[in-house]
Amino acid sequence: MTAGLGLADQRGDYASLVRWWARMRDSKPVHYDAELGNWHVFRYDDAMRVIGDHETFSSDLRSAVRQPEQFAIVARGAFNGFDPPEHTKLRSLVRTALTPRMIAGLEPRITAIAHELLDSLSGRRRVELIGDLAYPLPLIVIAELMNIPLADRHLFRAWADALFFQGRGDEPIVVPTEEMLRSVEPLIGEMNAYFLDHIRHRRRHPGGDLISKLAAVEVAGTRLADEEVLGVCGFLLVAGHITTTLVLGNAVHLLATRPDLAAELRCRPDLIPAAVEEVLRFRGQLPATPRRTTREVTFGGHVVPAGEVLLVWIASANRDERQFPQADRFDPRREPNHHLGFGRGIHFCVGAPLARLEQRVALRAVLERWDSFSLDGGVRPEDVRKAIGFRALPLAVSWAG
């Protein structure tokens, strides 16, 4: 990797990205990348300003790239990419169906699923954490919530890869181009048709599942259209399970390299929630999030015109020494820990309570069932287009009892 200051130069591994973020926070915290034609934001306070001001820094990027037909269909319900009032309407309807009480009530079932998956591995001295636990756990949870066949899991993974991992892994993270979107449009078309069939069936034969609730929920006389329910389902299925998969993989990797911390958490499970928050700060799944300026604004000593795209480096902000003392140290006891792993403001991740619950339950189960675990071969976090984590994490394990 070169020592350049543009994102196009950053094609190395995760450690190289961490070093690049540090250099940029110190030398060019707000930087225009002429080659890619967008701005980059690296410090915590600047990131907070951008994600906290939706009137100046819009989440709606539909004008930045032309969406192919199938993406435009699913985008109707992808409220994370909207601004008020569209965002307000959709988010309030989703929160009516996905309540904190409902999520909290899932803990016994999530715990049972985690232990069932670990039971299926019992006695094996080598496991592959992602394929054996971190990927299937959240997928089973969301499939049961929506009452969709788990036998279709191979389809779900293909759709997730299409949305999250477009392009080659060594390319820089940018706003997807129309060409990139068109390359995976057939897969998105499959996802759209699949969910629309389920949504229309639930409108005729409602049940107690999440799709039925989303189809029936009404606020101030407004209901979600089929395509809006589709967008919400696609978002929850893909983002919901990918988030937990990546964060759990990152957590176990960190503890595998720090057996002292794993032993401490095993003895003090009450520290697991704080440890999950520190994973989200130290090596969260979200490298960056884009925004578009709605007006000319002076930012970081620069005049940024209207219509410009800014890439807010959440992972860099979470490593900012100005906000987090000893920011490059993984500290499960860190307090306070106001990380940006799930965003802030009106776009704070609506699925964060479920993701946190799944991560806490799964990590507790791993620590209960394994006396020790270590990396089985050379592995490192992958930096991909929209997420940081592992596609595979082989471990050598020793079972408790």
GROMACS .gro file of C-alpha atoms in nm:
model
  401
    1MET     CA    1   0.000   0.000   0.000
    2THR     CA    2   0.129   0.343  -0.086
    3ALA     CA    3   0.160   0.638   0.147
    4GLY     CA    4  -0.087   0.843  -0.058
    5LEU     CA    5  -0.374   1.033   0.096
    6GLY     CA    6  -0.650   0.922  -0.142
    7LEU     CA    7  -0.881   0.627  -0.080
    8ALA     CA    8  -0.782   0.477  -0.414
    9ASP     CA    9  -0.437   0.415  -0.262
   10GLN     CA   10  -0.581   0.215   0.029
   11ARG     CA   11  -0.600  -0.139  -0.107
   12GLY     CA   12  -0.422  -0.315   0.176
   13ASP     CA   13  -0.539  -0.515   0.471
   14TYR     CA   14  -0.732  -0.399   0.778
   15ALA     CA   15  -0.418  -0.303   0.972
   16SER     CA   16  -0.314  -0.080   0.683
   17LEU     CA   17  -0.652   0.091   0.690
   18VAL     CA   18  -0.614   0.153   1.065
   19ARG     CA   19  -0.279   0.323   1.003
   20TRP     CA   20  -0.427   0.527   0.718
   21TRP     CA   21  -0.715   0.648   0.938
   22ALA     CA   22  -0.466   0.759   1.203
   23ARG     CA   23  -0.261   0.955   0.950
   24MET     CA   24  -0.570   1.120   0.809
   25ARG     CA   25  -0.710   1.214   1.150
   26ASP     CA   26  -0.381   1.391   1.222
   27SER     CA   27  -0.304   1.547   0.884
   28LYS     CA   28  -0.625   1.582   0.679
   29PRO     CA   29  -0.931   1.512   0.896
   30VAL     CA   30  -1.161   1.642   0.620
   31HIS     CA   31  -1.017   1.554   0.282
   32TYR     CA   32  -1.129   1.581  -0.081
   33ASP     CA   33  -1.033   1.282  -0.294
   34ALA     CA   34  -0.999   1.420  -0.646
   35GLU     CA   35  -0.963   1.076  -0.806
   36LEU     CA   36  -1.287   0.942  -0.664
   37GLY     CA   37  -1.466   1.277  -0.655
   38ASN     CA   38  -1.589   1.266  -0.295
   39TRP     CA   39  -1.494   1.387   0.052
   40HIS     CA   40  -1.373   1.190   0.352
   41VAL     CA   41  -1.436   1.262   0.722
   42PHE     CA   42  -1.214   1.094   0.982
   43ARG     CA   43  -1.252   1.252   1.329
   44TYR     CA   44  -1.520   1.175   1.586
   45ASP     CA   45  -1.654   1.528   1.634
   46ASP     CA   46  -1.677   1.584   1.258
   47ALA     CA   47  -1.850   1.249   1.212
   48MET     CA   48  -2.100   1.342   1.484
   49ARG     CA   49  -2.172   1.671   1.310
   50VAL     CA   50  -2.243   1.500   0.979
   51ILE     CA   51  -2.458   1.210   1.099
   52GLY     CA   52  -2.640   1.436   1.345
   53ASP     CA   53  -2.749   1.698   1.088
   54HIS     CA   54  -2.977   1.530   0.835
   55GLU     CA   55  -3.094   1.863   0.697
   56THR     CA   56  -2.744   1.954   0.573
   57PHE     CA   57  -2.601   1.604   0.524
   58SER     CA   58  -2.865   1.387   0.361
   59SER     CA   59  -2.879   1.006   0.369
   60ASP     CA   60  -3.071   1.003   0.041
   61LEU     CA   61  -2.818   0.919  -0.231
   62ARG     CA   62  -3.069   0.838  -0.503
   63SER     CA   63  -2.957   1.144  -0.696
   64ALA     CA   64  -2.591   1.040  -0.672
   65VAL     CA   65  -2.629   0.719  -0.874
   66ARG     CA   66  -2.904   0.595  -1.105
   67GLN     CA   67  -3.066   0.286  -0.957
   68PRO     CA   68  -3.158  -0.009  -1.180
   69GLU     CA   69  -3.523  -0.117  -1.165
   70GLN     CA   70  -3.492  -0.397  -0.908
   71PHE     CA   71  -3.288  -0.181  -0.670
   72ALA     CA   72  -3.542   0.101  -0.707
   73ILE     CA   73  -3.818  -0.143  -0.605
   74VAL     CA   74  -3.649  -0.264  -0.287
   75ALA     CA   75  -3.532   0.090  -0.209
   76ARG     CA   76  -3.893   0.200  -0.152
   77GLY     CA   77  -3.875   0.055   0.198
   78ALA     CA   78  -3.505   0.102   0.269
   79PHE     CA   79  -3.572   0.387   0.511
   80ASN     CA   80  -3.208   0.410   0.622
   81GLY     CA   81  -3.148   0.581   0.288
   82PHE     CA   82  -3.430   0.836   0.327
   83ASP     CA   83  -3.472   1.173   0.497
   84PRO     CA   84  -3.781   1.303   0.678
   85PRO     CA   85  -4.072   1.291   0.617
   86GLU     CA   86  -4.034   0.958   0.428
   87HIS     CA   87  -3.788   0.828   0.685
   88THR     CA   88  -4.006   0.932   0.979
   89LYS     CA   89  -4.313   0.753   0.842
   90LEU     CA   90  -4.140   0.427   0.759
   91ARG     CA   91  -3.931   0.412   1.075
   92SER     CA   92  -4.232   0.474   1.300
   93LEU     CA   93  -4.426   0.194   1.129
   94VAL     CA   94  -4.136  -0.048   1.160
   95ARG     CA   95  -4.085   0.035   1.528
   96THR     CA   96  -4.452  -0.037   1.589
   97ALA     CA   97  -4.395  -0.393   1.465
   98LEU     CA   98  -4.041  -0.444   1.601
   99THR     CA   99  -4.091  -0.338   1.963
  100PRO     CA  100  -3.830  -0.352   2.243
  101ARG     CA  101  -4.060  -0.583   2.440
  102MET     CA  102  -4.085  -0.825   2.149
  103ILE     CA  103  -3.706  -0.826   2.102
  104ALA     CA  104  -3.639  -0.879   2.475
  105GLY     CA  105  -3.876  -1.176   2.469
  106LEU     CA  106  -3.654  -1.349   2.212
  107GLU     CA  107  -3.366  -1.409   2.454
  108PRO     CA  108  -3.467  -1.763   2.561
  109ARG     CA  109  -3.510  -1.875   2.199
  110ILE     CA  110  -3.181  -1.714   2.086
  111THR     CA  111  -3.006  -1.885   2.377
  112ALA     CA  112  -3.155  -2.220   2.277
  113ILE     CA  113  -3.048  -2.174   1.914
  114ALA     CA  114  -2.691  -2.086   2.016
  115HIS     CA  115  -2.660  -2.398   2.230
  116GLU     CA  116  -2.823  -2.618   1.964
  117LEU     CA  117  -2.562  -2.502   1.713
  118LEU     CA  118  -2.283  -2.563   1.962
  119ASP     CA  119  -2.430  -2.905   2.047
  120SER     CA  120  -2.398  -2.998   1.680
  121LEU     CA  121  -2.023  -2.930   1.707
  122SER     CA  122  -1.973  -3.109   2.039
  123GLY     CA  123  -1.644  -3.294   2.065
  124ARG     CA  124  -1.489  -3.137   1.758
  125ARG     CA  125  -1.146  -2.993   1.828
  126ARG     CA  126  -1.158  -2.764   1.529
  127VAL     CA  127  -1.454  -2.548   1.430
  128GLU     CA  128  -1.514  -2.274   1.177
  129LEU     CA  129  -1.684  -2.002   1.377
  130ILE     CA  130  -1.851  -1.813   1.093
  131GLY     CA  131  -2.008  -2.105   0.911
  132ASP     CA  132  -2.079  -2.308   1.225
  133LEU     CA  133  -2.223  -2.037   1.453
  134ALA     CA  134  -2.191  -1.669   1.364
  135TYR     CA  135  -2.369  -1.697   1.029
  136PRO     CA  136  -2.651  -1.945   1.105
  137LEU     CA  137  -2.749  -1.802   1.445
  138PRO     CA  138  -2.886  -1.463   1.335
  139LEU     CA  139  -3.021  -1.613   1.014
  140ILE     CA  140  -3.227  -1.870   1.206
  141VAL     CA  141  -3.356  -1.593   1.435
  142ILE     CA  142  -3.467  -1.363   1.153
  143ALA     CA  143  -3.611  -1.654   0.949
  144GLU     CA  144  -3.821  -1.759   1.248
  145LEU     CA  145  -3.929  -1.400   1.310
  146MET     CA  146  -4.049  -1.371   0.951
  147ASN     CA  147  -4.171  -1.732   0.927
  148ILE     CA  148  -3.977  -1.799   0.609
  149PRO     CA  149  -3.819  -2.138   0.529
  150LEU     CA  150  -3.472  -2.181   0.673
  151ALA     CA  151  -3.409  -2.426   0.389
  152ASP     CA  152  -3.373  -2.118   0.166
  153ARG     CA  153  -3.066  -1.997   0.359
  154HIS     CA  154  -2.842  -2.038   0.053
  155LEU     CA  155  -3.056  -1.777  -0.121
  156PHE     CA  156  -3.029  -1.536   0.172
  157ARG     CA  157  -2.650  -1.553   0.169
  158ALA     CA  158  -2.635  -1.487  -0.205
  159TRP     CA  159  -2.855  -1.180  -0.161
  160ALA     CA  160  -2.646  -1.054   0.130
  161ASP     CA  161  -2.326  -1.093  -0.070
  162ALA     CA  162  -2.483  -0.906  -0.361
  163LEU     CA  163  -2.575  -0.612  -0.139
  164PHE     CA  164  -2.268  -0.600   0.087
  165PHE     CA  165  -1.979  -0.736  -0.113
  166GLN     CA  166  -2.014  -0.584  -0.457
  167GLY     CA  167  -1.692  -0.570  -0.655
  168ARG     CA  168  -1.351  -0.710  -0.570
  169GLY     CA  169  -1.237  -0.714  -0.209
  170ASP     CA  170  -0.925  -0.507  -0.282
  171GLU     CA  171  -1.119  -0.212  -0.424
  172PRO     CA  172  -1.179   0.099  -0.209
  173ILE     CA  173  -1.516   0.156  -0.046
  174VAL     CA  174  -1.718   0.407  -0.246
  175VAL     CA  175  -2.081   0.476  -0.331
  176PRO     CA  176  -2.177   0.186  -0.562
  177THR     CA  177  -2.183   0.272  -0.932
  178GLU     CA  178  -2.473   0.193  -1.164
  179GLU     CA  179  -2.250  -0.069  -1.331
  180MET     CA  180  -2.189  -0.242  -0.997
  181LEU     CA  181  -2.560  -0.243  -0.917
  182ARG     CA  182  -2.651  -0.382  -1.257
  183SER     CA  183  -2.403  -0.667  -1.212
  184VAL     CA  184  -2.603  -0.804  -0.918
  185GLU     CA  185  -2.951  -0.686  -1.022
  186PRO     CA  186  -3.068  -1.039  -1.119
  187LEU     CA  187  -3.005  -1.159  -0.761
  188ILE     CA  188  -3.192  -0.861  -0.619
  189GLY     CA  189  -3.477  -0.937  -0.857
  190GLU     CA  190  -3.491  -1.290  -0.710
  191MET     CA  191  -3.503  -1.146  -0.358
  192ASN     CA  192  -3.781  -0.904  -0.452
  193ALA     CA  193  -3.996  -1.175  -0.609
  194TYR     CA  194  -3.939  -1.407  -0.313
  195PHE     CA  195  -4.046  -1.155  -0.051
  196LEU     CA  196  -4.335  -1.012  -0.251
  197ASP     CA  197  -4.482  -1.364  -0.275
  198HIS     CA  198  -4.458  -1.402   0.103
  199ILE     CA  199  -4.596  -1.053   0.170
  200ARG     CA  200  -4.900  -1.102  -0.055
  201HIS     CA  201  -4.968  -1.441   0.103
  202ARG     CA  202  -4.955  -1.288   0.455
  203ARG     CA  203  -5.196  -1.013   0.356
  204ARG     CA  204  -5.445  -1.288   0.267
  205HIS     CA  205  -5.349  -1.519   0.555
  206PRO     CA  206  -5.198  -1.312   0.838
  207GLY     CA  207  -5.022  -1.473   1.131
  208GLY     CA  208  -4.811  -1.365   1.426
  209ASP     CA  209  -4.486  -1.328   1.230
  210LEU     CA  210  -4.300  -1.006   1.153
  211ILE     CA  211  -4.404  -0.991   0.787
  212SER     CA  212  -4.771  -1.012   0.887
  213LYS     CA  213  -4.719  -0.739   1.145
  214LEU     CA  214  -4.543  -0.512   0.897
  215ALA     CA  215  -4.819  -0.569   0.641
  216ALA     CA  216  -5.091  -0.489   0.895
  217VAL     CA  217  -4.936  -0.210   1.101
  218GLU     CA  218  -5.108   0.128   1.070
  219VAL     CA  219  -5.014   0.470   1.206
  220ALA     CA  220  -5.240   0.774   1.150
  221GLY     CA  221  -5.426   0.586   0.877
  222THR     CA  222  -5.111   0.493   0.686
  223ARG     CA  223  -5.000   0.140   0.600
  224LEU     CA  224  -4.692   0.013   0.421
  225ALA     CA  225  -4.723  -0.076   0.053
  226ASP     CA  226  -4.605  -0.422  -0.053
  227GLU     CA  227  -4.281  -0.278  -0.191
  228GLU     CA  228  -4.219  -0.088   0.132
  229VAL     CA  229  -4.265  -0.407   0.337
  230LEU     CA  230  -4.028  -0.576   0.090
  231GLY     CA  231  -3.762  -0.309   0.148
  232VAL     CA  232  -3.789  -0.342   0.525
  233CYS     CA  233  -3.771  -0.723   0.507
  234GLY     CA  234  -3.472  -0.715   0.276
  235PHE     CA  235  -3.297  -0.465   0.500
  236LEU     CA  236  -3.365  -0.665   0.818
  237LEU     CA  237  -3.274  -0.998   0.664
  238VAL     CA  238  -2.950  -0.881   0.505
  239ALA     CA  239  -2.827  -0.612   0.744
  240GLY     CA  240  -2.964  -0.788   1.050
  241HIS     CA  241  -2.781  -1.113   1.006
  242ILE     CA  242  -2.463  -0.970   0.849
  243THR     CA  243  -2.415  -0.730   1.143
  244THR     CA  244  -2.429  -1.006   1.404
  245THR     CA  245  -2.218  -1.243   1.194
  246LEU     CA  246  -1.936  -0.992   1.151
  247VAL     CA  247  -1.937  -0.851   1.504
  248LEU     CA  248  -1.946  -1.195   1.667
  249GLY     CA  249  -1.658  -1.306   1.445
  250ASN     CA  250  -1.461  -0.996   1.537
  251ALA     CA  251  -1.532  -1.050   1.909
  252VAL     CA  252  -1.421  -1.413   1.910
  253HIS     CA  253  -1.109  -1.328   1.708
  254LEU     CA  254  -1.011  -1.059   1.957
  255LEU     CA  255  -1.065  -1.291   2.254
  256ALA     CA  256  -0.877  -1.574   2.082
  257THR     CA  257  -0.574  -1.346   2.070
  258ARG     CA  258  -0.631  -1.234   2.432
  259PRO     CA  259  -0.703  -1.548   2.639
  260ASP     CA  260  -0.666  -1.341   2.957
  261LEU     CA  261  -0.970  -1.135   2.857
  262ALA     CA  262  -1.164  -1.445   2.757
  263ALA     CA  263  -1.092  -1.594   3.101
  264GLU     CA  264  -1.204  -1.275   3.273
  265LEU     CA  265  -1.533  -1.265   3.081
  266ARG     CA  266  -1.587  -1.634   3.152
  267CYS     CA  267  -1.564  -1.557   3.524
  268ARG     CA  268  -1.750  -1.225   3.494
  269PRO     CA  269  -2.031  -1.271   3.240
  270ASP     CA  270  -2.180  -0.945   3.366
  271LEU     CA  271  -1.901  -0.774   3.169
  272ILE     CA  272  -2.009  -0.927   2.837
  273PRO     CA  273  -2.247  -0.641   2.738
  274ALA     CA  274  -1.966  -0.386   2.783
  275ALA     CA  275  -1.729  -0.613   2.590
  276VAL     CA  276  -1.973  -0.623   2.298
  277GLU     CA  277  -1.986  -0.243   2.296
  278GLU     CA  278  -1.606  -0.228   2.291
  279VAL     CA  279  -1.597  -0.467   1.995
  280LEU     CA  280  -1.839  -0.238   1.814
  281ARG     CA  281  -1.600   0.052   1.880
  282PHE     CA  282  -1.266  -0.119   1.831
  283ARG     CA  283  -1.352  -0.337   1.532
  284GLY     CA  284  -1.711  -0.276   1.437
  285GLN     CA  285  -1.859  -0.403   1.116
  286LEU     CA  286  -1.926  -0.059   0.964
  287PRO     CA  287  -1.620   0.111   0.811
  288ALA     CA  288  -1.798   0.414   0.666
  289THR     CA  289  -2.135   0.563   0.583
  290PRO     CA  290  -2.208   0.807   0.299
  291ARG     CA  291  -2.395   1.138   0.312
  292ARG     CA  292  -2.478   1.404   0.050
  293THR     CA  293  -2.467   1.780   0.113
  294THR     CA  294  -2.798   1.956   0.054
  295ARG     CA  295  -2.639   2.303   0.051
  296GLU     CA  296  -2.300   2.466   0.044
  297VAL     CA  297  -2.137   2.429   0.383
  298THR     CA  298  -1.807   2.523   0.543
  299PHE     CA  299  -1.670   2.209   0.697
  300GLY     CA  300  -1.326   2.129   0.834
  301GLY     CA  301  -1.185   2.450   0.687
  302HIS     CA  302  -1.320   2.366   0.340
  303VAL     CA  303  -1.613   2.502   0.144
  304VAL     CA  304  -1.808   2.195   0.037
  305PRO     CA  305  -2.061   2.262  -0.241
  306ALA     CA  306  -2.417   2.130  -0.244
  307GLY     CA  307  -2.460   1.783  -0.393
  308GLU     CA  308  -2.122   1.650  -0.281
  309VAL     CA  309  -2.087   1.300  -0.135
  310LEU     CA  310  -1.904   1.263   0.197
  311LEU     CA  311  -1.777   0.930   0.321
  312VAL     CA  312  -1.791   0.939   0.701
  313TRP     CA  313  -1.535   0.693   0.835
  314ILE     CA  314  -1.718   0.554   1.139
  315ALA     CA  315  -1.434   0.310   1.210
  316SER     CA  316  -1.185   0.597   1.216
  317ALA     CA  317  -1.406   0.810   1.440
  318ASN     CA  318  -1.427   0.517   1.681
  319ARG     CA  319  -1.045   0.515   1.697
  320ASP     CA  320  -1.016   0.891   1.755
  321GLU     CA  321  -0.782   0.956   2.050
  322ARG     CA  322  -0.956   1.289   2.112
  323GLN     CA  323  -1.269   1.099   2.215
  324PHE     CA  324  -1.135   0.763   2.337
  325PRO     CA  325  -0.822   0.756   2.555
  326GLN     CA  326  -0.583   0.483   2.437
  327ALA     CA  327  -0.812   0.435   2.141
  328ASP     CA  328  -0.601   0.159   1.985
  329ARG     CA  329  -0.633  -0.055   2.297
  330PHE     CA  330  -0.919  -0.305   2.322
  331ASP     CA  331  -1.065  -0.248   2.670
  332PRO     CA  332  -1.385  -0.434   2.766
  333ARG     CA  333  -1.415  -0.212   3.074
  334ARG     CA  334  -1.411   0.114   2.876
  335GLU     CA  335  -1.645   0.371   3.027
  336PRO     CA  336  -1.794   0.583   2.882
  337ASN     CA  337  -1.806   0.428   2.538
  338HIS     CA  338  -2.005   0.651   2.305
  339HIS     CA  339  -1.908   0.467   1.989
  340LEU     CA  340  -2.081   0.517   1.656
  341GLY     CA  341  -2.106   0.151   1.561
  342PHE     CA  342  -2.483   0.172   1.513
  343GLY     CA  343  -2.491   0.537   1.408
  344ARG     CA  344  -2.655   0.824   1.592
  345GLY     CA  345  -2.952   1.055   1.560
  346ILE     CA  346  -3.257   0.976   1.348
  347HIS     CA  347  -3.066   0.704   1.160
  348PHE     CA  348  -2.960   0.506   1.467
  349CYS     CA  349  -2.992   0.143   1.361
  350VAL     CA  350  -3.346   0.020   1.426
  351GLY     CA  351  -3.216  -0.336   1.455
  352ALA     CA  352  -2.948  -0.250   1.712
  353PRO     CA  353  -3.137  -0.399   2.013
  354LEU     CA  354  -3.174  -0.735   1.835
  355ALA     CA  355  -2.813  -0.735   1.713
  356ARG     CA  356  -2.683  -0.655   2.062
  357LEU     CA  357  -2.897  -0.928   2.216
  358GLU     CA  358  -2.776  -1.189   1.966
  359GLN     CA  359  -2.412  -1.091   2.017
  360ARG     CA  360  -2.438  -1.102   2.399
  361VAL     CA  361  -2.615  -1.438   2.399
  362ALA     CA  362  -2.379  -1.598   2.148
  363LEU     CA  363  -2.064  -1.473   2.319
  364ARG     CA  364  -2.189  -1.594   2.657
  365ALA     CA  365  -2.265  -1.938   2.509
  366VAL     CA  366  -1.919  -1.964   2.350
  367LEU     CA  367  -1.748  -1.875   2.677
  368GLU     CA  368  -1.963  -2.123   2.870
  369ARG     CA  369  -1.909  -2.412   2.632
  370TRP     CA  370  -1.539  -2.367   2.549
  371ASP     CA  371  -1.271  -2.369   2.818
  372SER     CA  372  -1.034  -2.216   2.564
  373PHE     CA  373  -1.012  -2.134   2.196
  374SER     CA  374  -0.732  -2.014   1.973
  375LEU     CA  375  -0.681  -1.924   1.608
  376ASP     CA  376  -0.623  -2.226   1.390
  377GLY     CA  377  -0.406  -2.083   1.114
  378GLY     CA  378  -0.330  -1.732   0.998
  379VAL     CA  379  -0.641  -1.518   0.971
  380ARG     CA  380  -0.696  -1.144   0.972
  381PRO     CA  381  -0.997  -0.914   0.939
  382GLU     CA  382  -1.094  -0.856   0.580
  383ASP     CA  383  -1.173  -0.508   0.461
  384VAL     CA  384  -1.451  -0.530   0.206
  385ARG     CA  385  -1.673  -0.275   0.041
  386LYS     CA  386  -1.927  -0.220   0.315
  387ALA     CA  387  -1.823  -0.425   0.614
  388ILE     CA  388  -1.522  -0.536   0.818
  389GLY     CA  389  -1.500  -0.890   0.941
  390PHE     CA  390  -1.429  -1.250   0.852
  391ARG     CA  391  -1.567  -1.476   0.583
  392ALA     CA  392  -1.415  -1.770   0.774
  393LEU     CA  393  -1.259  -1.803   1.120
  394PRO     CA  394  -1.108  -2.147   1.196
  395LEU     CA  395  -1.052  -2.216   1.565
  396ALA     CA  396  -0.894  -2.484   1.781
  397VAL     CA  397  -1.123  -2.532   2.082
  398SER     CA  398  -1.127  -2.712   2.414
  399TRP     CA  399  -1.473  -2.801   2.544
  400ALA     CA  400  -1.585  -2.738   2.901
  401GLY     CA  401  -1.680  -3.027   3.125
   0.00000   0.00000   0.00000
